[in-house]
Tab-separated table of C-alpha atoms in Angstrom:
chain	number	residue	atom	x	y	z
A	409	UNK	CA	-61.454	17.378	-15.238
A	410	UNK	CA	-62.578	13.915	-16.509
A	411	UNK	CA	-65.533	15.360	-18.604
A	412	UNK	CA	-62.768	17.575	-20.810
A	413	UNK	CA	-60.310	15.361	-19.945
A	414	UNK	CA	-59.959	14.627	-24.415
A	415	UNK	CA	-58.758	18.234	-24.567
A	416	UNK	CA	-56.114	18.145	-22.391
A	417	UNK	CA	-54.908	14.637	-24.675
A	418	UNK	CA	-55.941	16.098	-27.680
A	419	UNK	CA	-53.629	19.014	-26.371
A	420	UNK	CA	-50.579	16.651	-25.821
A	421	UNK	CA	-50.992	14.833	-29.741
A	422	UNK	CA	-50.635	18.652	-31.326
A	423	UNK	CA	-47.525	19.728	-29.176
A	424	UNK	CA	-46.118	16.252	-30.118
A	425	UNK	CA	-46.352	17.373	-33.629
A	426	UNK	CA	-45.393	21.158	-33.277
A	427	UNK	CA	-42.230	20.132	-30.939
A	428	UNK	CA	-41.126	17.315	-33.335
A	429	UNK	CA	-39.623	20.750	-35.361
A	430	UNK	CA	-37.605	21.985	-32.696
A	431	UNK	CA	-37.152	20.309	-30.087
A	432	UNK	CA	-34.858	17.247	-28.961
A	433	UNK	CA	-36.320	13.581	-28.695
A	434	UNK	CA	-37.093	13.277	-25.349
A	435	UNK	CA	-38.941	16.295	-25.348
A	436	UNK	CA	-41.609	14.864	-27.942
A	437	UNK	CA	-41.490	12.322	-26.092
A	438	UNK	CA	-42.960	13.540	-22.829
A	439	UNK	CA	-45.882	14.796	-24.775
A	440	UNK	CA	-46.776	11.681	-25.904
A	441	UNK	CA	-46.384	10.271	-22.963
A	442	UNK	CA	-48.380	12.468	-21.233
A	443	UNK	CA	-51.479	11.876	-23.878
A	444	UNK	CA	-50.635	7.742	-23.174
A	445	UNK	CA	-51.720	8.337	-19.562
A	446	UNK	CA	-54.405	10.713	-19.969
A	447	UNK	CA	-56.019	8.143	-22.301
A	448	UNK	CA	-55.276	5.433	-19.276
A	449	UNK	CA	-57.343	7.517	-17.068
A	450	UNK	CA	-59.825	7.992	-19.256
A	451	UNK	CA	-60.160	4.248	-19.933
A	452	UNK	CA	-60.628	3.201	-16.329
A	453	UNK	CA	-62.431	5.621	-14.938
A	454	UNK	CA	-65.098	6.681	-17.859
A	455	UNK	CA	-68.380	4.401	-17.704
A	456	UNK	CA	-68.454	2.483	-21.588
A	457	UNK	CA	-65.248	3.387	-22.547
A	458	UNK	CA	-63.387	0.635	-24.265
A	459	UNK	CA	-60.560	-0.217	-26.359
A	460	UNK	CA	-61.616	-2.373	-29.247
A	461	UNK	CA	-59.253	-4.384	-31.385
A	462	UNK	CA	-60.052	-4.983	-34.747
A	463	UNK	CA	-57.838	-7.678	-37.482
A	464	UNK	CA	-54.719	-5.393	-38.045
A	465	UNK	CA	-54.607	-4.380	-34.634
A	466	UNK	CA	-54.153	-8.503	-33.335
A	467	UNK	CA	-51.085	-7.712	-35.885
A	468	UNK	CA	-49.751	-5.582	-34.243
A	469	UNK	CA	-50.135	-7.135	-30.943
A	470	UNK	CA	-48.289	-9.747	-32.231
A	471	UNK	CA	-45.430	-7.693	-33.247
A	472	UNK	CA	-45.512	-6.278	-29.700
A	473	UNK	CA	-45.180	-9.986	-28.120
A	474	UNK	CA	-42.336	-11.162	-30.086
A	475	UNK	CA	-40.791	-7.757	-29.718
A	476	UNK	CA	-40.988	-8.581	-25.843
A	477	UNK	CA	-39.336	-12.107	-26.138
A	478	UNK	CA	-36.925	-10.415	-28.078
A	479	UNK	CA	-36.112	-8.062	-24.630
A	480	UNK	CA	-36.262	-11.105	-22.425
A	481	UNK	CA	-33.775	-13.174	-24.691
A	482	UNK	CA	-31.493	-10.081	-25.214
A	483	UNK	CA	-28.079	-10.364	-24.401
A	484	UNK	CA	-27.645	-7.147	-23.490
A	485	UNK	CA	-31.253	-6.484	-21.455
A	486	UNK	CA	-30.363	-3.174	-20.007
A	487	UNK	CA	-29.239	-1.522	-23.658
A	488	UNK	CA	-32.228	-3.316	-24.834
A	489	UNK	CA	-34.907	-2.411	-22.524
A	490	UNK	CA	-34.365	1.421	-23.430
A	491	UNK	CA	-34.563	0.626	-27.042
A	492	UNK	CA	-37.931	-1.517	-25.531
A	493	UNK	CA	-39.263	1.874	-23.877
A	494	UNK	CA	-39.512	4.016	-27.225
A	495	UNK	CA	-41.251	1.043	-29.370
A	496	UNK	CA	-43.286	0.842	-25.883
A	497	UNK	CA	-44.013	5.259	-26.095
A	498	UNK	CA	-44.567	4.289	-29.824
A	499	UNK	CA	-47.516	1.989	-29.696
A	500	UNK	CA	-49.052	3.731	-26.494
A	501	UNK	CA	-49.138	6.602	-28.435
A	502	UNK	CA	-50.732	4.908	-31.495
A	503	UNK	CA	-53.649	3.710	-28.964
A	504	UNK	CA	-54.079	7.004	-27.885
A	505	UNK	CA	-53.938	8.699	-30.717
A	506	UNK	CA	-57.160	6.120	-32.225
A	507	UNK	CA	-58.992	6.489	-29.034
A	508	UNK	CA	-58.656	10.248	-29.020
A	509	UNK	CA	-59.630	10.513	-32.984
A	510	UNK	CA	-62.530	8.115	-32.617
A	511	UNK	CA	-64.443	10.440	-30.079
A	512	UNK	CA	-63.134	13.452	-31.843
A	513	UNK	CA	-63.032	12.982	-35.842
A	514	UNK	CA	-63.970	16.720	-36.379
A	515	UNK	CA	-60.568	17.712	-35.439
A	516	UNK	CA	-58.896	15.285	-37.950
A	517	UNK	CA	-58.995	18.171	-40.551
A	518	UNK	CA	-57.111	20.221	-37.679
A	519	UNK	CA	-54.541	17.778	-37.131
A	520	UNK	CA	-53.409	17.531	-40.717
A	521	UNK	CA	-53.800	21.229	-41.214
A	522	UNK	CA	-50.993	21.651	-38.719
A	523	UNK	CA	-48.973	19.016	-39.962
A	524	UNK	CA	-49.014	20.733	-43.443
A	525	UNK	CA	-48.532	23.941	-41.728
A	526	UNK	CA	-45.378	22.172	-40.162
A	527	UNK	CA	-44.175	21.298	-43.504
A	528	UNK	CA	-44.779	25.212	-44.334
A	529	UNK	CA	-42.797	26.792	-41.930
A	530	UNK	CA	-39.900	23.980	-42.930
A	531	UNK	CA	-40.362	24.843	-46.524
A	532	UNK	CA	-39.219	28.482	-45.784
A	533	UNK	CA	-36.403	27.876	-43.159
A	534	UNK	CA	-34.851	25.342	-46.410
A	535	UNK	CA	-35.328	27.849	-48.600
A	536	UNK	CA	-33.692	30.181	-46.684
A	537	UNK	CA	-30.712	27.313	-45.823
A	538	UNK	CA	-30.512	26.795	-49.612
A	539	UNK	CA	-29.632	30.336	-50.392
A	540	UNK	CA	-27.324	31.121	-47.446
A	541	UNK	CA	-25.461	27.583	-48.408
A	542	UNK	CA	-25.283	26.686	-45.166
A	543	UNK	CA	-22.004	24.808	-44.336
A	544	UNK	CA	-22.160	20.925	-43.559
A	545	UNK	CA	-22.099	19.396	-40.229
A	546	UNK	CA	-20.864	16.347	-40.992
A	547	UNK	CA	-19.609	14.414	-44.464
A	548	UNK	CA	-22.983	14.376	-46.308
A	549	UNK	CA	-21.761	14.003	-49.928
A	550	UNK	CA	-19.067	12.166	-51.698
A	551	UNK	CA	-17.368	14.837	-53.877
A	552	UNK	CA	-14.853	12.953	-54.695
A	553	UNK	CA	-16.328	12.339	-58.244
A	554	UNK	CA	-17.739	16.069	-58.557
A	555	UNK	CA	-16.740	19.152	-60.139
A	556	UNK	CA	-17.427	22.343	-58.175
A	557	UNK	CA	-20.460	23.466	-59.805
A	558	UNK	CA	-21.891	19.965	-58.851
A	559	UNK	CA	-21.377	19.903	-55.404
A	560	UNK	CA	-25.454	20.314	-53.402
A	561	UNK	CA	-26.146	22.437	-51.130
A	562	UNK	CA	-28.500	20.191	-48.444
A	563	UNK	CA	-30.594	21.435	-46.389
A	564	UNK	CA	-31.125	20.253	-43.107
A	565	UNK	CA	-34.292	22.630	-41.594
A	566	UNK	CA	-34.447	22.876	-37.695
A	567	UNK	CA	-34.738	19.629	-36.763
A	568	UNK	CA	-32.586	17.904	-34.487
A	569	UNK	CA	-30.331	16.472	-34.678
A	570	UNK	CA	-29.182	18.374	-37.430
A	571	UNK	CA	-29.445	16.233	-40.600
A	572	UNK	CA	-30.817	16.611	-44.154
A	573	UNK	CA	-31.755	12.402	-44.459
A	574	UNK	CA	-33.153	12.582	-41.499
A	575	UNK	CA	-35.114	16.333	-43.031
A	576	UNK	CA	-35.878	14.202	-46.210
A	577	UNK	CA	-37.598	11.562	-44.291
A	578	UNK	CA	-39.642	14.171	-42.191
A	579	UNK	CA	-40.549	16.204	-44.784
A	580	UNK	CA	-41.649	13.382	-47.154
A	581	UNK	CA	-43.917	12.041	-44.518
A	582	UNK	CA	-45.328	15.768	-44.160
A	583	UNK	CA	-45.988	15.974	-47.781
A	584	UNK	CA	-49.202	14.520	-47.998
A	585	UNK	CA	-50.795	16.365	-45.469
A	586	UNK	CA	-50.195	19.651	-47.241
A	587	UNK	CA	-53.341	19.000	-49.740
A	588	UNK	CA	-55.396	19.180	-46.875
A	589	UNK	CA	-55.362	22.892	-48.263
A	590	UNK	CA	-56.547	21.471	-51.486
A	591	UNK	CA	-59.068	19.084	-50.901
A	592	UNK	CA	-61.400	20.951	-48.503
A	593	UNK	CA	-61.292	24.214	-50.342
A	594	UNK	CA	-61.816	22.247	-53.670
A	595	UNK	CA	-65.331	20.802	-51.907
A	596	UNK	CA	-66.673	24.063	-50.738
A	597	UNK	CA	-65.604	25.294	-54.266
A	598	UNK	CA	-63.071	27.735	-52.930
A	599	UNK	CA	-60.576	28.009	-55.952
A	600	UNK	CA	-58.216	30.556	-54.923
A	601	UNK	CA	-57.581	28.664	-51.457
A	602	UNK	CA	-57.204	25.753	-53.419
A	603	UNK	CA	-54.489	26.955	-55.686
A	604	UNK	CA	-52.528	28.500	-52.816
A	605	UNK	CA	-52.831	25.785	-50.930
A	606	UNK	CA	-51.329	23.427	-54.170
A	607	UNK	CA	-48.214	26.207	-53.979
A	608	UNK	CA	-47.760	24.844	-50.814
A	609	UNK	CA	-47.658	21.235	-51.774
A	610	UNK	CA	-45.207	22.574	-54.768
A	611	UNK	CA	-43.128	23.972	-52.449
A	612	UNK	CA	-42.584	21.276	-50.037
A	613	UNK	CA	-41.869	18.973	-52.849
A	614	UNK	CA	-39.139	21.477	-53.938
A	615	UNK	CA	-37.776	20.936	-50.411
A	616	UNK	CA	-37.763	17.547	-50.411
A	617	UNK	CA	-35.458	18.015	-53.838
A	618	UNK	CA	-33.466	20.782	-51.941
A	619	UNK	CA	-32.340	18.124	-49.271
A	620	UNK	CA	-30.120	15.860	-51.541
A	621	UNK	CA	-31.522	13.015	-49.777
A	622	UNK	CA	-31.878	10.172	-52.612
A	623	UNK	CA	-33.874	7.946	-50.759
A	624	UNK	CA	-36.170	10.546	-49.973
A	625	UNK	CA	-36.256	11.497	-53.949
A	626	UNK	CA	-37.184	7.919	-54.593
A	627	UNK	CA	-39.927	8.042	-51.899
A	628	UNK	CA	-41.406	11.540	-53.561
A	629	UNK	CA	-41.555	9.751	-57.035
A	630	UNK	CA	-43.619	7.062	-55.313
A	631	UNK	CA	-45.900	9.680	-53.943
A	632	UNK	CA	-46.675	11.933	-56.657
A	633	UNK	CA	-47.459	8.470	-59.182
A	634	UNK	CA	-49.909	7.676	-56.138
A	635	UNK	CA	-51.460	11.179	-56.011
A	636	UNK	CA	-51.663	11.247	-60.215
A	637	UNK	CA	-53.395	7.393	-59.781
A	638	UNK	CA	-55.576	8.290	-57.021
A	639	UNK	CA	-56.118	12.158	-58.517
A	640	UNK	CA	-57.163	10.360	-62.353
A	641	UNK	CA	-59.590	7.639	-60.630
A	642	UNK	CA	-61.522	10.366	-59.013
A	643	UNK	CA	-61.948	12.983	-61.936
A	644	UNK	CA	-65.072	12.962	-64.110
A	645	UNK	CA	-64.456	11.676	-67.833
A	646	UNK	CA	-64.541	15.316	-68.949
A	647	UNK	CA	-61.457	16.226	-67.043
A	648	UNK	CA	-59.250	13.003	-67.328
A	649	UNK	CA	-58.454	13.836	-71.068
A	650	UNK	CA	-57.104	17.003	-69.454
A	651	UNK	CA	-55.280	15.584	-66.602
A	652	UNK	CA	-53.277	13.406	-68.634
A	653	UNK	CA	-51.694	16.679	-70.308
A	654	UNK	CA	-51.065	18.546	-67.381
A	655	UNK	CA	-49.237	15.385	-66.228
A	656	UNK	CA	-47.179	14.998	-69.181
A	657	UNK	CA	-46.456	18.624	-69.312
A	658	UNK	CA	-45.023	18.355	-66.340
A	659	UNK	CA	-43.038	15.160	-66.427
A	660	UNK	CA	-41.402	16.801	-69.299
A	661	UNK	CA	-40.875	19.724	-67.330
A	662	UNK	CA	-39.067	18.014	-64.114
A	663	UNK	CA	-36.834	16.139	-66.481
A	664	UNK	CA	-35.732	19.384	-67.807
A	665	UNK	CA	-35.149	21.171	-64.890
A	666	UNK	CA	-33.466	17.371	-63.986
A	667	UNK	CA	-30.952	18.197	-66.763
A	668	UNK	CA	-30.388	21.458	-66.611
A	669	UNK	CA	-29.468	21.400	-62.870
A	670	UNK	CA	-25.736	20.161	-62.453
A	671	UNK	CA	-26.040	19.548	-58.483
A	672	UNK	CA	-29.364	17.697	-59.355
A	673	UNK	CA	-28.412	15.812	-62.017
A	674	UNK	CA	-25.447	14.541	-60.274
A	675	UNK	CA	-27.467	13.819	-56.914
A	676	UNK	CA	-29.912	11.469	-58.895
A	677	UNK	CA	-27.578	10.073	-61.110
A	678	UNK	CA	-25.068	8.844	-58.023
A	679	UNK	CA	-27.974	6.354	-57.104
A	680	UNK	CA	-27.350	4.428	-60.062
A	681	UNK	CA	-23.482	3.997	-59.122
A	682	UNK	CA	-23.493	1.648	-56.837
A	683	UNK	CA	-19.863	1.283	-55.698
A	684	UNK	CA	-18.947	4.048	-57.610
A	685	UNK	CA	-20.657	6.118	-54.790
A	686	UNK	CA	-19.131	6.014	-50.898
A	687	UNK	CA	-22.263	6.269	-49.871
A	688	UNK	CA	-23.786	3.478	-51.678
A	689	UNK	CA	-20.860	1.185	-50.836
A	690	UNK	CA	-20.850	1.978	-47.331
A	691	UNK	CA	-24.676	0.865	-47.329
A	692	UNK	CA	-23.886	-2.323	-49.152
A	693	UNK	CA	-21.193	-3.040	-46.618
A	694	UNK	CA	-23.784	-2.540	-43.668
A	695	UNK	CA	-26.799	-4.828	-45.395
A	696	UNK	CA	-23.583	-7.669	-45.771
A	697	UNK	CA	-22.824	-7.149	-41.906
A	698	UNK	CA	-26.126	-7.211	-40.830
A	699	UNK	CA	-27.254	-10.021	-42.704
A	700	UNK	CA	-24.737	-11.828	-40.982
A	701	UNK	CA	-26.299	-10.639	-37.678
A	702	UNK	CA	-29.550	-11.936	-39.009
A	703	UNK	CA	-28.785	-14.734	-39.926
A	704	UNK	CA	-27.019	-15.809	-36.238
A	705	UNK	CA	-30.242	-14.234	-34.337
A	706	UNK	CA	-33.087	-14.918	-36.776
A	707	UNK	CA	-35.716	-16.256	-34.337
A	708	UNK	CA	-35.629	-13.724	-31.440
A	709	UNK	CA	-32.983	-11.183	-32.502
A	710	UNK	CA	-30.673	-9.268	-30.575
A	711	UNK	CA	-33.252	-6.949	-28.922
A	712	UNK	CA	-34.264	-3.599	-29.626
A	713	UNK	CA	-32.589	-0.044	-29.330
A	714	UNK	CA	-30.201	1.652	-31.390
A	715	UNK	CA	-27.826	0.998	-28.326
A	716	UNK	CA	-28.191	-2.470	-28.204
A	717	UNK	CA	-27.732	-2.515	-32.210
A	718	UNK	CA	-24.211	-0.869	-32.322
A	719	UNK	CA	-22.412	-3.343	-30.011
A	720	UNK	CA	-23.991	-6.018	-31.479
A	721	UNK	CA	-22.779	-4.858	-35.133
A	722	UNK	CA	-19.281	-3.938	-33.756
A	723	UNK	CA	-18.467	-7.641	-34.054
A	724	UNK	CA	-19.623	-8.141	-37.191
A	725	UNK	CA	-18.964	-4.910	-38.850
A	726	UNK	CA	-16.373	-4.251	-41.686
A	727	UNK	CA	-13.138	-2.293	-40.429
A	728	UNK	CA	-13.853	1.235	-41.013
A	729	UNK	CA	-17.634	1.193	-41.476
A	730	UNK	CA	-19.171	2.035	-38.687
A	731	UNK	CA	-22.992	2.434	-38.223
A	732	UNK	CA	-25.800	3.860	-36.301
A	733	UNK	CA	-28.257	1.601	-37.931
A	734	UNK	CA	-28.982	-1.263	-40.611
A	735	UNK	CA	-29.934	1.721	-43.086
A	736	UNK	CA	-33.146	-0.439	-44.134
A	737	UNK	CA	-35.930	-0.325	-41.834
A	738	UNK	CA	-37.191	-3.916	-42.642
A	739	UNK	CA	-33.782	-5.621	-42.139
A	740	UNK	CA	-33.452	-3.509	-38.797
A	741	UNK	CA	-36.766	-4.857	-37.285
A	742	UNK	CA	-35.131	-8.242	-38.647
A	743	UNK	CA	-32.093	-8.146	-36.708
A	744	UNK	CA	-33.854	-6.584	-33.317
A	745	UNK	CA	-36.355	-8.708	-33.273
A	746	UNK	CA	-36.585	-11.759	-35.643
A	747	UNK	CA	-38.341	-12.870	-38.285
A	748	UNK	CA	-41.658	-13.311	-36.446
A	749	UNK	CA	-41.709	-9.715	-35.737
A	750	UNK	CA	-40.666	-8.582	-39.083
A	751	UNK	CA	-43.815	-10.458	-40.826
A	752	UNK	CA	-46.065	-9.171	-38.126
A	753	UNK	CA	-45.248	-5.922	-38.648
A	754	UNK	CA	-45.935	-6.415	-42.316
A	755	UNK	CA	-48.753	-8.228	-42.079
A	756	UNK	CA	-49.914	-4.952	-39.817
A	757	UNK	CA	-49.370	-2.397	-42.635
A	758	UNK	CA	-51.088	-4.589	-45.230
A	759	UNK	CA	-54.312	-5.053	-43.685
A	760	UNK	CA	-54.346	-1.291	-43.010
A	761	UNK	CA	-52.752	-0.531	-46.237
A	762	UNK	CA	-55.320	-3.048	-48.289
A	763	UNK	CA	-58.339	-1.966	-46.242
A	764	UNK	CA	-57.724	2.235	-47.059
A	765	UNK	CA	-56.762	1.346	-50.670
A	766	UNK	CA	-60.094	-0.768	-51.449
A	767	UNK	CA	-62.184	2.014	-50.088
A	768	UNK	CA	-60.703	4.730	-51.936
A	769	UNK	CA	-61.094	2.540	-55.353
A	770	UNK	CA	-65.023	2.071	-54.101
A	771	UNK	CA	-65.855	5.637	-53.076
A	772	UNK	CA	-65.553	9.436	-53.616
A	773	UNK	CA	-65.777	11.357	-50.282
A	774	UNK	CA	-64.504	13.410	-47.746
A	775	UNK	CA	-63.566	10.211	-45.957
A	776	UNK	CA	-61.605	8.949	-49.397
A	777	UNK	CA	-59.526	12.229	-49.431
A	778	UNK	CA	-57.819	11.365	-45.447
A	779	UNK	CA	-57.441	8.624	-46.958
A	780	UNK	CA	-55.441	9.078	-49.851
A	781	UNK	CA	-53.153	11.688	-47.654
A	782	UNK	CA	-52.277	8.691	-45.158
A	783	UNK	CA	-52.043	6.341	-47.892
A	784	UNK	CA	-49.863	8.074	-50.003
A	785	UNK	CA	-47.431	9.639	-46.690
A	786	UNK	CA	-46.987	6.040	-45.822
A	787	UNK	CA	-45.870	4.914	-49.098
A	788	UNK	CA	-43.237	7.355	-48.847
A	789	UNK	CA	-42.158	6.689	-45.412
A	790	UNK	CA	-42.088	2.631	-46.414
A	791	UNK	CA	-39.841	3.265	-49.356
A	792	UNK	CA	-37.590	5.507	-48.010
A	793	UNK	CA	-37.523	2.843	-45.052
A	794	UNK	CA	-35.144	0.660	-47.699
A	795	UNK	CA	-32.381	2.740	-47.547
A	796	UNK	CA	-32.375	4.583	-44.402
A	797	UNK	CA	-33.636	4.117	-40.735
A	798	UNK	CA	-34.403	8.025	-40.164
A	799	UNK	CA	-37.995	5.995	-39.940
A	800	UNK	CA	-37.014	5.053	-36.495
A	801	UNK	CA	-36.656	9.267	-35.291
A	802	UNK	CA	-39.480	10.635	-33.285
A	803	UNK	CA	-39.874	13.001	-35.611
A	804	UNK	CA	-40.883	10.360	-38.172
A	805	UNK	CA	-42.200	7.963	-36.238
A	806	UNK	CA	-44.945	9.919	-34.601
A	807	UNK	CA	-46.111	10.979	-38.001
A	808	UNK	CA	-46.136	7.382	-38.935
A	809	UNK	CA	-48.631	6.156	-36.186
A	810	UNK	CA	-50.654	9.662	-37.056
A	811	UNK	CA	-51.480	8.055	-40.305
A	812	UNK	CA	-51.806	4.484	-39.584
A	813	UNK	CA	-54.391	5.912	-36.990
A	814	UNK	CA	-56.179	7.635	-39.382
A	815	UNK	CA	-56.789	4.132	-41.374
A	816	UNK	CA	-57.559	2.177	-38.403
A	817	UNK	CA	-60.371	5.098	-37.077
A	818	UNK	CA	-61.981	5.838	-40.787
A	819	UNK	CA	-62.071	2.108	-41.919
């Protein structure tokens, strides 16, 4: 059992990202937990088998520590200390996930290929949402300012809990992974694979429009000007006269489909009102309450969990503004667990972030191309992360330590 024992865990990392569509939180989680102590096992009992920090991870070991004062200084442990569990599932998961992909980095291309197959079978159930204009679960647009023919249909896919940020998110940080399709059938000079897998990537961006979620619109534009940066360094001199047409062609395209569409114009435009939008303001109001928070707990915070977080907040909120969540992923780690942890954590994604991006801009390989897909699905993720803790799902969060792996194996 101990000699296959990295099929059985590489087993475990796929089901976490095939149940993440489907099935509740928990559920993923067991997966991963199960791959956390197969990888345990195979530590202590394999001769030479070792886990080997390098700069980022000390990082993120750091983040870990003060995350852990945080518990200990919580006053509310017990709400805490679940919250303390998932971050816990989180980074085990990470560590197997490295350990498993540095014996195994032929199935790397595997791994992404389902993730982009993921986002494929997601792309079709939107679609599908999108023309049945499925009925909202809860309040997910302020139509107060909109005429009828304005009003989005959002799609919300099958994950649960049932919600089209929270779809957004997911299927921004899936993006990426779709050119997979692209890149190795582009090497071996298969064309026709290529261009259906690009159709692909086409048509998850179109669901990432067809969930309404503005952050998550923000987070594509990111993407796609890393992709056209990353895309232009790598073509020959011959092509890049080209490239810069296509690009423009479509720019000019999007903005026309931008204007033409009434429920997409509107969508896009309500980020730049503020207060004018409920949704906006009730964000605002949040960031003001939670500052508050941060500023009374700034060393240790109040401890983690989403738990712990909303009877914290109730006695700062604003009557009538309620919240799950900070709705900025940088000001929650803030208020859970200080301002140690927050630059830890940073300090964590720039070293990976820095170390992928310098050796992309030095070389042109098969290595380069992961590279760019975890690069560019992170970027999304972090962006999005400023207006919305759907970061902080499984569903999200596994993909998240799926690319951040990727960095820390291949650098």
């Amino acid at each position: 059992m101990l000699q296959n024992i990295d099929y059985a865990i590489g087993f475990c990392i796929f089901c976490v990202i095939v149940c993440s569509l489907i099935a509740p939180s928990d559920n993923i989680g067991y997966f991963a937990l199960i791959s956390i102590f197969l990888t345990a096992v195979k530590l202590i009992t394999k001769p030479n088998e070792q886990f080997l920090m390098n700069r980022a991870d000390k990082f993120l070991l750091l983040y870990f520590i003060f995350v852990l004062i945080s518990l200990a200084g919580s006053s509310l442990f017990y709400l805490s200390l679940k919250g303390f569990f998932k971050t816990l599932t989180y980074l085990g998961f990470y560590i197997s996930f490295i350990h498993y992909l540095k014996d195994n980095r032929g199935m790397l291309k595997y791994i992404l290929l389902t993730i982009g197959l993921s986002a494929l079978s997601q792309d079709f159930v939107a679609v599908q949402q999108n023309f049945q204009s499925v009925s909202e679960i809860s309040g997910w647009q302020d139509m107060s300012r909109l005429n009828p023919e304005e009003v989005m249909t959002r799609v919300y896919g099958t994950l649960k809990p049932y919600n089209p940020n929270l779809f957004g998110g997911y299927m921004l940080s899936v993006l990426p992974a779709t050119l997979i399709a692209v890149f190795l059938p582009l090497r071996n000079k298969h064309y026709k694979t290529a261009f259906i897998g690009f159709l692909c990537f086409i048509m998850t961006c179109i669901t990432v429009i067809l969930t309404g979620c503005r952050g998550a619109y923000v987070g594509l534009f990111v993407e796609l000007i890393l992709l056209s940066i990353f895309t232009y360094k790598m073509l020959s001199p011959l092509y890049k006269k080209i490239y810069k047409a296509f690009l423009t062609f479509v720019s000019l395209i999007t903005f026309f489909v931008v204007i033409i569409l009434p429920p997409l114009r509107a969508r896009i435009f309500s980020i730049f009102a503020f207060r004018g939008d409920s949704s906006n303001s009730f964000r605002f109001n949040v960031y003001n309450s939670c500052m508050q928070i941060f500023k009374d707990n700034w060393l240790l915070g109040i401890g983690c969990g989403n738990q712990n977080f909303r009877e914290i907040y109730g006695l700062y909120m604003k009557t009538g503004f309620d919240a799950l969540s900070a709705y900025n992923i940088y000001l929650e780690t803030a208020v859970e667990s200080g301002i140690f942890a927050l630059l830890s954590f940073l300090a964590f994604l720039y070293q990976n972030l820095s170390n992928a991006i310098k050796y992309i801009s030095r070389k042109c390989n098969i290595k380069s191309l992961y590279l760019i897909i975890a690069v560019v699905s992170l970027a999304g993720m972090l962006v999005h992360g400023f207006v919305d803790t759907v970061f902080f799902r499984p569903q999200i969060q596994f993909i998240f330590w799926i690319m951040i792996g990727i960095i820390r194996v291949l650098i």
